[in-house]
Coordinates of C-alpha atoms and ligand atoms in Angstrom, one line a residue:
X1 CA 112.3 119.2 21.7
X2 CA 115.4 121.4 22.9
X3 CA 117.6 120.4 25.8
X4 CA 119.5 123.4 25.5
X5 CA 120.7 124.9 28.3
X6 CA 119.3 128.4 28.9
X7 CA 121.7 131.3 30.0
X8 CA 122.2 131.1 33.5
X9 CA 125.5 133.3 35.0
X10 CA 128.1 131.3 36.0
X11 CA 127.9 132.1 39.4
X12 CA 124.5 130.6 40.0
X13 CA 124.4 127.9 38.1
X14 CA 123.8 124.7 39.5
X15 CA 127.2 122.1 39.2
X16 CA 126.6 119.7 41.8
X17 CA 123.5 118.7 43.4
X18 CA 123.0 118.6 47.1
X19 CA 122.8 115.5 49.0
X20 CA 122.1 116.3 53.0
X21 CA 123.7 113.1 54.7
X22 CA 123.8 115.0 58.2
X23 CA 121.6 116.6 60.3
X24 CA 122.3 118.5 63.9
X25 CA 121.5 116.8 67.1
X26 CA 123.5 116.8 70.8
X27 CA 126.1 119.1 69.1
X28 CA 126.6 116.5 66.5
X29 CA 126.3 116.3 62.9
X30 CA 124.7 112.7 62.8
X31 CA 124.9 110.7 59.8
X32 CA 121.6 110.3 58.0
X33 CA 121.0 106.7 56.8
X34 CA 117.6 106.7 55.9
X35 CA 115.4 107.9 53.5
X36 CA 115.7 111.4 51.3
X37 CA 113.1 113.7 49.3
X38 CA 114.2 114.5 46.4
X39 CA 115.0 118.7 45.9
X40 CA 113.3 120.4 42.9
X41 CA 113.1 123.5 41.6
X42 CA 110.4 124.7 39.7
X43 CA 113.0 126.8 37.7
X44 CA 114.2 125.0 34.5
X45 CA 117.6 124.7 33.2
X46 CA 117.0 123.6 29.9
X47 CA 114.7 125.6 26.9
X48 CA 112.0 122.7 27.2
X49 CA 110.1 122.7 30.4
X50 CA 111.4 120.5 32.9
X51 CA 112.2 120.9 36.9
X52 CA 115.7 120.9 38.1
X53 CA 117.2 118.5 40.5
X54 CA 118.5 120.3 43.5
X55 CA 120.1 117.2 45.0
X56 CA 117.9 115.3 48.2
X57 CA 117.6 116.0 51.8
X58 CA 116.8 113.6 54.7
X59 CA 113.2 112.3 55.2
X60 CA 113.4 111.9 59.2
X61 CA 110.9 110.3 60.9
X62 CA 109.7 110.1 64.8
X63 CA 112.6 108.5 66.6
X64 CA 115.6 111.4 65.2
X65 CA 112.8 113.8 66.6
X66 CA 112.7 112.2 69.7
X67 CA 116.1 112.2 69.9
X68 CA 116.6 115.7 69.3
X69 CA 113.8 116.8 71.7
X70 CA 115.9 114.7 74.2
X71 CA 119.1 116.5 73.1
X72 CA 117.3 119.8 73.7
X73 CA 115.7 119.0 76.8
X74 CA 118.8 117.9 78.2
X75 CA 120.7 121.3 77.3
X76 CA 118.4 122.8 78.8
X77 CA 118.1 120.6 81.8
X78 CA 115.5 121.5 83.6
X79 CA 117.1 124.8 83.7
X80 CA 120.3 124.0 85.0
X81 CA 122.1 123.3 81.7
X82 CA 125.0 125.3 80.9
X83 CA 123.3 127.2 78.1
X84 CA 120.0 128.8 80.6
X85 CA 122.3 129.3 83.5
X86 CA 125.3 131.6 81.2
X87 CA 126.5 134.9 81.5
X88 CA 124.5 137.3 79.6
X89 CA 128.1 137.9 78.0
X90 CA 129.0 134.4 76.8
X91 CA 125.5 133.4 75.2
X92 CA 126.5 136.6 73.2
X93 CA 130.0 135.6 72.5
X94 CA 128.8 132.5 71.3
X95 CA 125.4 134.5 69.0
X96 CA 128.5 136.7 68.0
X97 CA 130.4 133.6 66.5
X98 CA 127.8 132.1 64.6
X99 CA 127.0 135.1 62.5
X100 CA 130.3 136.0 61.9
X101 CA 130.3 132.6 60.2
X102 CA 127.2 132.9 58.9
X103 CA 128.0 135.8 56.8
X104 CA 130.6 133.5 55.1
X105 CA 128.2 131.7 53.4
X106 CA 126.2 134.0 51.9
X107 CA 126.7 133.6 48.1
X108 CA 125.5 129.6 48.7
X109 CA 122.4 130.2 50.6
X110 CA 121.2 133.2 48.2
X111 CA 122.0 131.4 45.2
X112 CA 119.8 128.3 47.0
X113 CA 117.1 131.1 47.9
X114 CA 116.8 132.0 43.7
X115 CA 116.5 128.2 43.1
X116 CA 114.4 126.6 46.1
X117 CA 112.0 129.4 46.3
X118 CA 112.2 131.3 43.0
X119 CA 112.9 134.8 44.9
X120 CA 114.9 137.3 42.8
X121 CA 118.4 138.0 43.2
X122 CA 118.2 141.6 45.4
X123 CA 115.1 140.1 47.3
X124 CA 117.4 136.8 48.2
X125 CA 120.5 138.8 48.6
X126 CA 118.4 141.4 51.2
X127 CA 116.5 138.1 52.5
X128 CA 120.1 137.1 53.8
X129 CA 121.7 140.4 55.0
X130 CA 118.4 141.7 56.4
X131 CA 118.1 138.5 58.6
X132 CA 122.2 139.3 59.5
X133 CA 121.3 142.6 60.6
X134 CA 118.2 141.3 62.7
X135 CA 120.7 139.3 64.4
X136 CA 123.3 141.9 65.0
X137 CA 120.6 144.2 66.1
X138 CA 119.0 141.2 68.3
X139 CA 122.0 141.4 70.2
X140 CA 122.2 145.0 70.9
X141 CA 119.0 145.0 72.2
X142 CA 119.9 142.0 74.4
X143 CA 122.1 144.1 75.5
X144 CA 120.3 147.2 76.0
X145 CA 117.5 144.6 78.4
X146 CA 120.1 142.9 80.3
X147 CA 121.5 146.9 81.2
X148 CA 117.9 147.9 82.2
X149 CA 118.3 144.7 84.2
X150 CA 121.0 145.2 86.5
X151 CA 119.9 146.8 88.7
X152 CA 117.5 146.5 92.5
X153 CA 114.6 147.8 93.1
X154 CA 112.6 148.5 96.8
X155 CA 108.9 148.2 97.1
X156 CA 107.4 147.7 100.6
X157 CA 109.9 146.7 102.3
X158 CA 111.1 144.3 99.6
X159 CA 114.0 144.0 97.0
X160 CA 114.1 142.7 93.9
X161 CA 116.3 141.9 91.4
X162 CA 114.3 141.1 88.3
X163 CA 115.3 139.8 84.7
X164 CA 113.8 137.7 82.1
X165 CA 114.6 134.1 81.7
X166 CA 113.9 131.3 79.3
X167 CA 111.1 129.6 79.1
X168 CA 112.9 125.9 77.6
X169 CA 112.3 124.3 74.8
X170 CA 111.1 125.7 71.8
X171 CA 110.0 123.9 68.8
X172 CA 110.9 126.3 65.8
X173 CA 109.1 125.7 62.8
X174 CA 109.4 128.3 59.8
X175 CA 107.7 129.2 56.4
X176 CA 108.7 128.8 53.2
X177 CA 108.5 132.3 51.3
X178 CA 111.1 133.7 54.4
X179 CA 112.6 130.5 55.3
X180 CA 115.7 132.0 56.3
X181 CA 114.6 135.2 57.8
X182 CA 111.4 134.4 59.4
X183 CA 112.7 131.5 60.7
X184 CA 116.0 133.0 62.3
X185 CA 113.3 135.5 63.3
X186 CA 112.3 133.4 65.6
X187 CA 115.2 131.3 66.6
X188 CA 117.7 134.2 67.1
X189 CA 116.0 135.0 70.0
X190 CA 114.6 131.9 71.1
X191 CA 118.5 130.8 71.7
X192 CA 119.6 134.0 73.0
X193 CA 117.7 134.4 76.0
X194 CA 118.3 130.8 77.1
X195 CA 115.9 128.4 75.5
X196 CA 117.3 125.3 73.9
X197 CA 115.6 124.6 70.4
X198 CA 114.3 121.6 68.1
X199 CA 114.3 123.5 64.7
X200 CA 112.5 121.8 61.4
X201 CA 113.0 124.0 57.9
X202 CA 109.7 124.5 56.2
X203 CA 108.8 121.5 53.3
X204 CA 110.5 124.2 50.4
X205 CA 113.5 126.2 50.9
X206 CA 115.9 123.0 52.7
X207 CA 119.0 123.0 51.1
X208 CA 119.5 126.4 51.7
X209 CA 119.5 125.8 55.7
X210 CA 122.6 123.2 55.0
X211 CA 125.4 125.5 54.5
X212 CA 124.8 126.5 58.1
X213 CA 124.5 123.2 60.0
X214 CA 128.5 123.6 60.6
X215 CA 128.4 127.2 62.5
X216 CA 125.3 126.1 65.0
X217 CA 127.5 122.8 65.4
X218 CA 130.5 125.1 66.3
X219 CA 129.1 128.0 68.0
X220 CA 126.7 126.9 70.8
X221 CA 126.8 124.2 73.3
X222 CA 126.0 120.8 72.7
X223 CA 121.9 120.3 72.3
X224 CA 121.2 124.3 72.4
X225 CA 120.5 123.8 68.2
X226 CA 118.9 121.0 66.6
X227 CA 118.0 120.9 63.2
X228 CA 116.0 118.0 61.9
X229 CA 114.6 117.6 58.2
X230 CA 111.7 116.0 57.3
X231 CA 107.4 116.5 56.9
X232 CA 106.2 118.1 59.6
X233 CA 103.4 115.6 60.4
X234 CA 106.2 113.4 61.0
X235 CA 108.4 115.2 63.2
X236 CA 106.7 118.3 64.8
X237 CA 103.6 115.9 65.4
X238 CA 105.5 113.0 67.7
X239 CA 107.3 116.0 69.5
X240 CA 104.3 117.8 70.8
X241 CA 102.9 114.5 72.0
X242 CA 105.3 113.8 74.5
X243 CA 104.7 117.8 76.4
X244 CA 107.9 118.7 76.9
X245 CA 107.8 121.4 74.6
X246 CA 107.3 124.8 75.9
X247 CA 107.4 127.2 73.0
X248 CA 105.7 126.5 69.6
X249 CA 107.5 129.1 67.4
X250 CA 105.6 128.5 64.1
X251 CA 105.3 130.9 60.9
X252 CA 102.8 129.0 58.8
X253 CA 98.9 128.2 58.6
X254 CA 96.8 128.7 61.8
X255 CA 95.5 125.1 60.9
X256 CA 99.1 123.8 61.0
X257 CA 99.6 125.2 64.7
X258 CA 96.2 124.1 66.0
X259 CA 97.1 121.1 65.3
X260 CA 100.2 121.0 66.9
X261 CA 99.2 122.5 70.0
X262 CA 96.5 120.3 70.3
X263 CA 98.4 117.2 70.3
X264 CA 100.1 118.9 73.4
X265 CA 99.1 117.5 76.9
X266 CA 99.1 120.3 78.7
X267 CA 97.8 123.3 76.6
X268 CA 98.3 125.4 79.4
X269 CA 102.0 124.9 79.4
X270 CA 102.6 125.9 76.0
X271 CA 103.5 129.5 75.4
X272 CA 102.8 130.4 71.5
X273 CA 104.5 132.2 69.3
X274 CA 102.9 132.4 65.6
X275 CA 103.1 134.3 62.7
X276 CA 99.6 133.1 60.5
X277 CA 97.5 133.6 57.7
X278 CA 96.3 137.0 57.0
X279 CA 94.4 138.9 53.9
X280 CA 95.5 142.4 54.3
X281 CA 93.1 144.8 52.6
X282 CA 94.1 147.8 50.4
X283 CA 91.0 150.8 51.2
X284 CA 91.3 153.1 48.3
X285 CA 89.5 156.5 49.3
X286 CA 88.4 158.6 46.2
X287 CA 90.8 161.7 46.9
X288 CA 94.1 159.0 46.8
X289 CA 96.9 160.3 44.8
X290 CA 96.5 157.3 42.0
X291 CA 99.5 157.2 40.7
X292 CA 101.5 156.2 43.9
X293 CA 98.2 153.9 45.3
X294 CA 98.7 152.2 41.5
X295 CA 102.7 151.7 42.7
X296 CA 102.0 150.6 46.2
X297 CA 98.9 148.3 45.3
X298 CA 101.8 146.6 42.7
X299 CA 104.3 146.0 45.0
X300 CA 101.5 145.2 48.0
X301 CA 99.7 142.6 45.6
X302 CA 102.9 141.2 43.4
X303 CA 106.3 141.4 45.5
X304 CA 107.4 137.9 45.6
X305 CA 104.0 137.1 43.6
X306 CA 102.1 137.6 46.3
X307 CA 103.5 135.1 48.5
X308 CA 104.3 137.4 51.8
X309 CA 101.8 137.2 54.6
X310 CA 101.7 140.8 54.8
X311 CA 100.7 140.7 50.7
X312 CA 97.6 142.6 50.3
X313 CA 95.5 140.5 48.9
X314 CA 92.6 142.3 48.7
X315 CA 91.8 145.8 47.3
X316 CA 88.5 148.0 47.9
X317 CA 88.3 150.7 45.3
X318 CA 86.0 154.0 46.2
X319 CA 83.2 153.7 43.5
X320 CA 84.4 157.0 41.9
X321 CA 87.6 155.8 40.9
X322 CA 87.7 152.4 40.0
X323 CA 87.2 152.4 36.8
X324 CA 90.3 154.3 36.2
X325 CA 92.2 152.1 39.2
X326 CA 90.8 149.1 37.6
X327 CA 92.3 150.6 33.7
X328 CA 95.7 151.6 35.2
X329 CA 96.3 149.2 37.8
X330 CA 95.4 146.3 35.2
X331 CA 97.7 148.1 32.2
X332 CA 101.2 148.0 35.4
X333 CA 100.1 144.5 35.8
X334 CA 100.7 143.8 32.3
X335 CA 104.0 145.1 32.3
X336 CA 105.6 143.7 34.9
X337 CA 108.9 141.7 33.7
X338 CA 108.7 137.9 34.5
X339 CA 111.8 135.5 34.1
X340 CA 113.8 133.8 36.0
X341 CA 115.3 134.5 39.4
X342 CA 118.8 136.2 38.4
X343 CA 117.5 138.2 35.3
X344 CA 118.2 142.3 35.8
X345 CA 114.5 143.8 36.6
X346 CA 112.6 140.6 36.4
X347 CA 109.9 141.0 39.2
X348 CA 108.0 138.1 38.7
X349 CA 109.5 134.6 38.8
X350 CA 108.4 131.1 39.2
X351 CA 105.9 129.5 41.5
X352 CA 108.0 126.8 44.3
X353 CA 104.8 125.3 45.1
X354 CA 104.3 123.0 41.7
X355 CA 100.8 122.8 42.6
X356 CA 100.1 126.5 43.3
X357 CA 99.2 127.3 39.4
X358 CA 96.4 125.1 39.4
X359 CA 95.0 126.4 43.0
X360 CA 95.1 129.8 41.7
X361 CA 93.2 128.8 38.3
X362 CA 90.7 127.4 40.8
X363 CA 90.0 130.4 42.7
X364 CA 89.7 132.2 39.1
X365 CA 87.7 129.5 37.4
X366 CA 85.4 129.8 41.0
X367 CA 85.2 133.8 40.8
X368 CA 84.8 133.7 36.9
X369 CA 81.4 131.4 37.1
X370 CA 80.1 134.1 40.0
X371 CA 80.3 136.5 37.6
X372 CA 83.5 138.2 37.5
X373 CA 85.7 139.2 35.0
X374 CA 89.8 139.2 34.2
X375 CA 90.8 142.8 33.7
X376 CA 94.1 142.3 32.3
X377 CA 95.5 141.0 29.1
X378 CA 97.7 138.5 30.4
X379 CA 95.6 137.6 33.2
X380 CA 95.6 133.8 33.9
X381 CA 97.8 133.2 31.2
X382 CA 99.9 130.0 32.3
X383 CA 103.8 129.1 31.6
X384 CA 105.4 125.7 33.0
X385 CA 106.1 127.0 36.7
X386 CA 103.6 130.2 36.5
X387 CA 100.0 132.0 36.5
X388 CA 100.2 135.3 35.3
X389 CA 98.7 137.4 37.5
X390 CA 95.2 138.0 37.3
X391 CA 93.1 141.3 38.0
X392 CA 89.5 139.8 38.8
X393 CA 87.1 142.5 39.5
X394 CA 83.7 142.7 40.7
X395 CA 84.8 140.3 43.7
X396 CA 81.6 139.3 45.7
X397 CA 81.4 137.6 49.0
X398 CA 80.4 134.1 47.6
X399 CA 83.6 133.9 46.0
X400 CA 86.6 131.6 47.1
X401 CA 88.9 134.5 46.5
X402 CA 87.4 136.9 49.2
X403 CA 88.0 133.7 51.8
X404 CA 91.1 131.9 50.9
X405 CA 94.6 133.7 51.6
X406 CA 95.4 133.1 48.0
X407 CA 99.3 133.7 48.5
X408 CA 99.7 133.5 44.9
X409 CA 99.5 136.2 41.8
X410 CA 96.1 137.2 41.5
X411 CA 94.5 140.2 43.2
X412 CA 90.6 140.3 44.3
X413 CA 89.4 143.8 43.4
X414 CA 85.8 145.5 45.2
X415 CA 84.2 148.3 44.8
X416 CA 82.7 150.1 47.9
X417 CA 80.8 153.6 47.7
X418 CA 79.8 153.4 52.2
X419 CA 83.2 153.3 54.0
X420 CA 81.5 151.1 56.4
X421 CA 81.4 147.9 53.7
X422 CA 85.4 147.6 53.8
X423 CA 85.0 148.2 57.8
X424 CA 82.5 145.4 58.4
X425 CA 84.2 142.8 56.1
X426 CA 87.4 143.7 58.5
X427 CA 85.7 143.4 61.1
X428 CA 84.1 140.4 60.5
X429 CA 87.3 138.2 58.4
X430 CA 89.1 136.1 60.1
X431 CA 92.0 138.2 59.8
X432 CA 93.8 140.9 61.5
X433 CA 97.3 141.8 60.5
X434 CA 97.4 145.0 58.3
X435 CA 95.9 147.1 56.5
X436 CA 96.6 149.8 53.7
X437 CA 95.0 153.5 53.6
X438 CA 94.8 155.8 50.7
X439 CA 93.6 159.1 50.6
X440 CA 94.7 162.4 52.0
X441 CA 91.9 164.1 53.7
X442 CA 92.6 163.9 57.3
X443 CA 88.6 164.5 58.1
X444 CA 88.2 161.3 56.8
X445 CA 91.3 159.5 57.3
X446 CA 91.3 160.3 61.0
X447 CA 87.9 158.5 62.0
X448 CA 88.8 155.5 59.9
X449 CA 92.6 155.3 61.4
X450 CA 90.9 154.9 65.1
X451 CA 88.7 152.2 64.1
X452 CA 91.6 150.5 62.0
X453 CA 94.0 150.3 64.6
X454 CA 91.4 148.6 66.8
X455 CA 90.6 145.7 63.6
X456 CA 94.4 145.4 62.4
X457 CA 97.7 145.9 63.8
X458 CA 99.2 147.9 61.6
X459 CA 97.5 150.9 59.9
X460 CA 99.5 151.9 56.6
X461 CA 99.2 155.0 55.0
X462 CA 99.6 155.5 51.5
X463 CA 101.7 152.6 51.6
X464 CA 101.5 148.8 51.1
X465 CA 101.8 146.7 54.4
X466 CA 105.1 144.9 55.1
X467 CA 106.6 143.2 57.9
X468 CA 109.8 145.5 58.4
X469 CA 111.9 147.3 59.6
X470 CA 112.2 144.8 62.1
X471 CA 112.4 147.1 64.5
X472 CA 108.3 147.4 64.5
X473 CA 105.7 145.5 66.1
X474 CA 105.0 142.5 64.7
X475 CA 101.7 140.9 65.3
X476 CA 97.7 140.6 64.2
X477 CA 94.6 139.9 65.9
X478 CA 92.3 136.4 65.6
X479 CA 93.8 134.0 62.8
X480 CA 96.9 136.5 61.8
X481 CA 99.1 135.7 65.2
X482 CA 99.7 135.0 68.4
X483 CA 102.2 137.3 70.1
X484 CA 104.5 139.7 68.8
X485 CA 107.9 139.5 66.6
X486 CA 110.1 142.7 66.2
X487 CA 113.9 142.8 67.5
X488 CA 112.9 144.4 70.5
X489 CA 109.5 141.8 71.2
X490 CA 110.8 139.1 70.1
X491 CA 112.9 138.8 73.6
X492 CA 110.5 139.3 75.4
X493 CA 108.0 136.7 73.5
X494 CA 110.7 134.0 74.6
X495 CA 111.2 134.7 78.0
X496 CA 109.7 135.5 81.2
X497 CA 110.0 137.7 84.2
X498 CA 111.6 136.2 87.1
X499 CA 113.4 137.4 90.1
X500 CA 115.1 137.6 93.2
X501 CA 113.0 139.5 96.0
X502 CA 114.5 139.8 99.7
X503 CA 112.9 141.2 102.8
X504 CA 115.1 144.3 103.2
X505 CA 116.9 143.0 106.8
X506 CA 120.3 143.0 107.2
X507 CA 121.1 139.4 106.9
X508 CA 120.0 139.5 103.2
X509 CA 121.1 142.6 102.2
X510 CA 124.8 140.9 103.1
X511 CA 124.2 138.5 101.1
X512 CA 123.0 140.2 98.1
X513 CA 126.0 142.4 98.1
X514 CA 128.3 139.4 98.6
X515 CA 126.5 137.7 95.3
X516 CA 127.6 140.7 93.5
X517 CA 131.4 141.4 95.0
X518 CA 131.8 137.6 94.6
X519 CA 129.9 137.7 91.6
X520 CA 129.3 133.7 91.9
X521 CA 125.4 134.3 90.7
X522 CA 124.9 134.8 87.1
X523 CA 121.3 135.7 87.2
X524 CA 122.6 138.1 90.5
X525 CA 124.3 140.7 88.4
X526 CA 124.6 144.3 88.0
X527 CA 127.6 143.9 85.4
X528 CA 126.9 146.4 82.6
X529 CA 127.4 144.9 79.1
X530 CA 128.5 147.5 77.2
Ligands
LIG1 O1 105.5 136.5 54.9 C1 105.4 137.4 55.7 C2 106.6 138.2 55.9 O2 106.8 138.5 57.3 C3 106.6 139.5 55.2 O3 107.6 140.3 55.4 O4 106.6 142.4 54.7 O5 109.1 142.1 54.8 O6 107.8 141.0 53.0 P1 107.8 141.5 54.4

C-alpha cells in the first residue's frame, strides 16, 4: 500500500493541525479545558485512501452555553447595554473594524473551506469575498435605513419619530455547505442593528471560523459575539430552554428548528429567521433551447455536488424531448472533472459528510428496485470520499428520491407531457423556494410564471436557481423558510419598528427639538450618516 504523498501546492497544504483551545464568551477568549472532536477531512493526503487530520475543536457542553447566553443577555441588557443603545455611527465603526480584519485572513479560512468542506478553490475563494462584500454592502444599506430614518413625521395631530430597533438575543446557528457566508448572512445583521448574539458553527466547516475569533474579540463590545463549539443538541438545545432567546437564526433542516423552537417557553416570543430544506424543480418545456437548459441543469444539479439549498434537485423533462435531454444531459455528466479541491477545472470534489456516499446509494438502490434506471456511464460509481453522480430516470412518486432533499450528486429525472403534473407536485411538496423555467414561448411561459410565483419564491428563467446576488429576496414558502434574507431584508428580519410619537403641543415639540440640538438621545436623531 502507498503512503505517498499526493501533490498538493504548497500553499494549501496542511503543516500543522489545528487544535481550538479558546472559544469567545463576555469579550473573552476563554480557555477550553474539556473535551475536543477530532477534525477530518474527507480529502486524503496520501495515494492510499485515508482521512486527514485537521487538528480538534472544543466539544462544549450546557454550562459554556449558559454562560454565553448570560454574556449575551447581559450586553444586551434588557436593552440598555451599551451595544442596543449606540449611535448608528459607532456600531458601524466597530462592523467597519472587524472586516477590515477579517479580510486579513483570507488565505487561512479558504484554504480551511477546500479541506473542511471539499469546496473548490474559486467557489471557497468567492465563498470568502462574496460574504466581505455582503458585509460591506450590509453596511451601506444600514446606512441608507437609518437616512430614511431621520426624520418626523405628523399624522392626526401626532409626531413620530420612527426607526427600527433590535429585537435581543439571537441564537445564530449556520449550515455547513456556506458556513461562512450563510452564517455571517445572518449574523452581519443580527449584530448591526443591535442584537447581541450566541453563535454555534455548523458540525463541518469549524476550523475555518477560528482564524476569526480574534477580530469579534477586538472589534465589538464585550458579550455582543459569542462563539461556542460543540453538537448542537448540546448547546442550542439547553439555550432555548431557559427563553431568553429572541431570534432563532438557523440555516439548516426544518426538523432541526422545530425542535429548537419547541423547547422554547414562550413560542410567541420567538421571532424566526430560517433558511430550510427545499427541492427546487427544473420544468423543461419542449421549445427550450437545449443546449443552455443542458448547461444550467449541470450547474443547477452539480455545483458544489449538489449540496446548495437552492440545488435543483429535481428535473421535469416535456415528453418530446427527453429522450435527447436524458442522452445529452447524461453524456455532460460524464465529463465533468472530479479531483480534489485545488485542482485547475475540477468541478466535482469530495463528499464532507463521510456518510453521505452510502445515503445517496440508498436513495439509488431504493429508486433502482421501483424500476428506474442509471442513465450515465459513471453513474453510482464510488471512490473513497465520493458517488459519482447519478442520472436516474423514470423517477416515480413512490420513490425516496422524489421526497428526500438528497443534497448530494444524483439528479431525479420525470417526464411530464400535461404542464399541470409538474404544477400539482409543486403545489403539493413540502417545498417552496425556487423554481427553474425553460422554454421561450411567452404564450405559454406567461400563464405558468403567474402560478409559479404564487407556489415558489423565485421564478427562474432559463436559468438554474441560486441564492444571489444578495441583493434579492431571499425566502420560500412552507418547509423552505421562515422570513426573508437579502442585504436589504435581512435588517429588517432583525429588528422592529419602534418609535417616539408626541401630541403635537408646544411643550413637546420643545423638547423634541432640544433632544436633537442637544443631541443627548441616540434613538432621537436626524444626523445623516453619509
Ligand atoms: O445552500 C443554499 C445557499 O444559499 C445557496 O446559495 O445559490 O449562491 O449557491 P447559492
Amino acid at each position: 500500500m502507498s503512503k505517498e504523498n499526493i501533490a498538493i501546492p504548497t500553499e494549501f497544504q496542511i503543516n500543522d493541525t489545528i487544535h481550538q483551545k479558546h472559544y469567545l464568551v463576555d469579550g473573552e477568549l476563554k480557555e477550553w479545558n474539556g473535551n475536543s472532536a477530532d477534525v477530518y477531512s474527507t480529502i486524503s493526503s496520501t495515494e492510499t485512501y485515508a482521512p486527514t487530520y485537521l487538528g480538534s475543536a472544543p466539544d462544549m457542553g450546557e454550562a459554556e452555553a449558559l454562560d454565553a447566553l448570560d454574556a449575551a443577555e447581559k450586553a444586551f441588557a434588557k436593552g440598555q447595554g451599551a451595544w442596543p443603545t449606540m449611535r448608528v455611527r459607532d456600531r458601524i465603526e466597530c462592523m467597519e473594524q472587524f472586516v477590515e480584519k477579517m479580510k486579513t485572513k483570507r488565505d487561512l479560512v479558504v484554504k480551511l473551506l477546500m479541506w473542511e468542506i471539499g469546496k473548490t478553490l474559486p467557489d471557497s475563494e468567492k465563498e470568502f469575498d462574496r460574504t466581505v462584500n455582503y458585509i460591506n454592502d450590509t453596511i451601506e444599506n444600514y446606512k441608507a435605513l437609518d437616512r430614511d430614518s431621520a426624520k418626523f413625521q405628523k399624522n392626526s395631530g401626532v409626531m413620530a419619530h420612527i426607526r427600527r430597533g433590535p429585537l435581543g438575543v439571537v441564537l445564530c446557528l449556520g449550515p455547513y455547505n456556506y458556513p461562512l457566508n450563510e452564517t455571517f448572512c445572518l449574523l452581519i445583521p443580527a449584530i448591526l442593528m443591535g442584537n447581541t448574539a450566541v453563535f454555534k458553527p455548523a458540525k463541518i466547516g469549524v476550523l475555518l471560523i477560528t482564524p476569526l475569533l480574534e477580530a469579534f474579540k477586538e472589534s465589538f463590545p464585550k458579550g455582543v459575539v459569542n462563539v461556542l463549539f460543540g453538537r448542537g443538541r448540546a448547546i442550542a438545545g439547553p439555550i432555548m430552554k431557559t427563553g431568553k432567546v429572541d431570534v432563532l437564526a438557523l440555516i439548516g433542516h426544518s426538523s432541526s428548528a422545530n425542535a429548537l423552537q419547541d423547547q422554547h417557553p414562550k413560542s410567541n416570543r420567538l421571532r424566526l429567521v430560517l433558511g430550510l430544506e427545499a427541492k427546487n424543480p427544473a420544468i423543461v418545456l419542449p421549445d427550450a433551447d437545449l443546449d443552455l437548459t443542458i448547461n444550467e441543469c449541470l450547474a443547477g444539479t452539480l455545483s458544489f455536488n449538489g449540496q446548495r439549498c437552492t440545488a435543483l434537485k429535481v428535473v421535469y423533462v416535456h415528453d418530446e424531448i427527453v429522450d435527447e435531454f436524458n442522452k445529452r444531459f447524461s453524456e455532460e455528466v460524464d465529463k465533468l472533472p472530479f479531483g480534489n479541491p485545488w485542482e485547475k477545472g475540477v468541478k466535482l470534489t469530495p463528499l464532507p459528510e463521510a456518510g453521505k456516499p452510502a445515503y445517496i446509494q440508498e436513495l439509488l438502490d431504493d429508486a433502482i428496485a421501483k424500476g428506474a434506471k442509471i442513465l450515465n456511464k459513471k453513474g453510482g460509481q464510488h471512490f473513497d470520499n465520493y458517488i459519482w453522480p447519478a442520472v436516474v430516470y423514470p423517477v416515480t412518486k413512490d420513490m425516496r428520491l422524489y421526497d428526500e432533499e438528497q443534497f448530494g450528486p444524483i439528479i431525479p429525472i420525470l417526464s411530464f407531457n400535461d404542464i399541470e403534473q409538474p404544477l400539482d407536485d409543486m403545489a403539493e411538496s413540502n417545498y417552496g423556494q425556487q423554481v427553474s423555467l425553460f422554454g421561450k414561448d411567452v404564450y405559454t411561459l406567461a400563464p405558468l410564471i403567474d402560478t409559479l410565483a404564487n407556489l415558489v419564491c423565485r421564478v427562474n428563467l432559463n436559468s438554474s436557481c441560486q441564492r444571489g446576488p444578495d441583493a434579492y429576496p431571499f425566502t420560500g414558502r412552507k418547509d423552505s423558510a421562515v422570513a426573508t434574507l437579502s442585504v436589504h431584508d435581512a435588517l429588517r428580519s432583525f429588528s422592529i419598528r419602534t418609535f417616539v410619537a408626541s401630541k403635537d403641543i408646544e411643550l413637546n415639540n420643545e423638547i423634541l427639538e432640544k433632544l436633537l440640538e442637544t443631541r443627548l438621545s441616540n434613538f432621537v436623531s436626524t444626523d445623516y450618516i453619509l
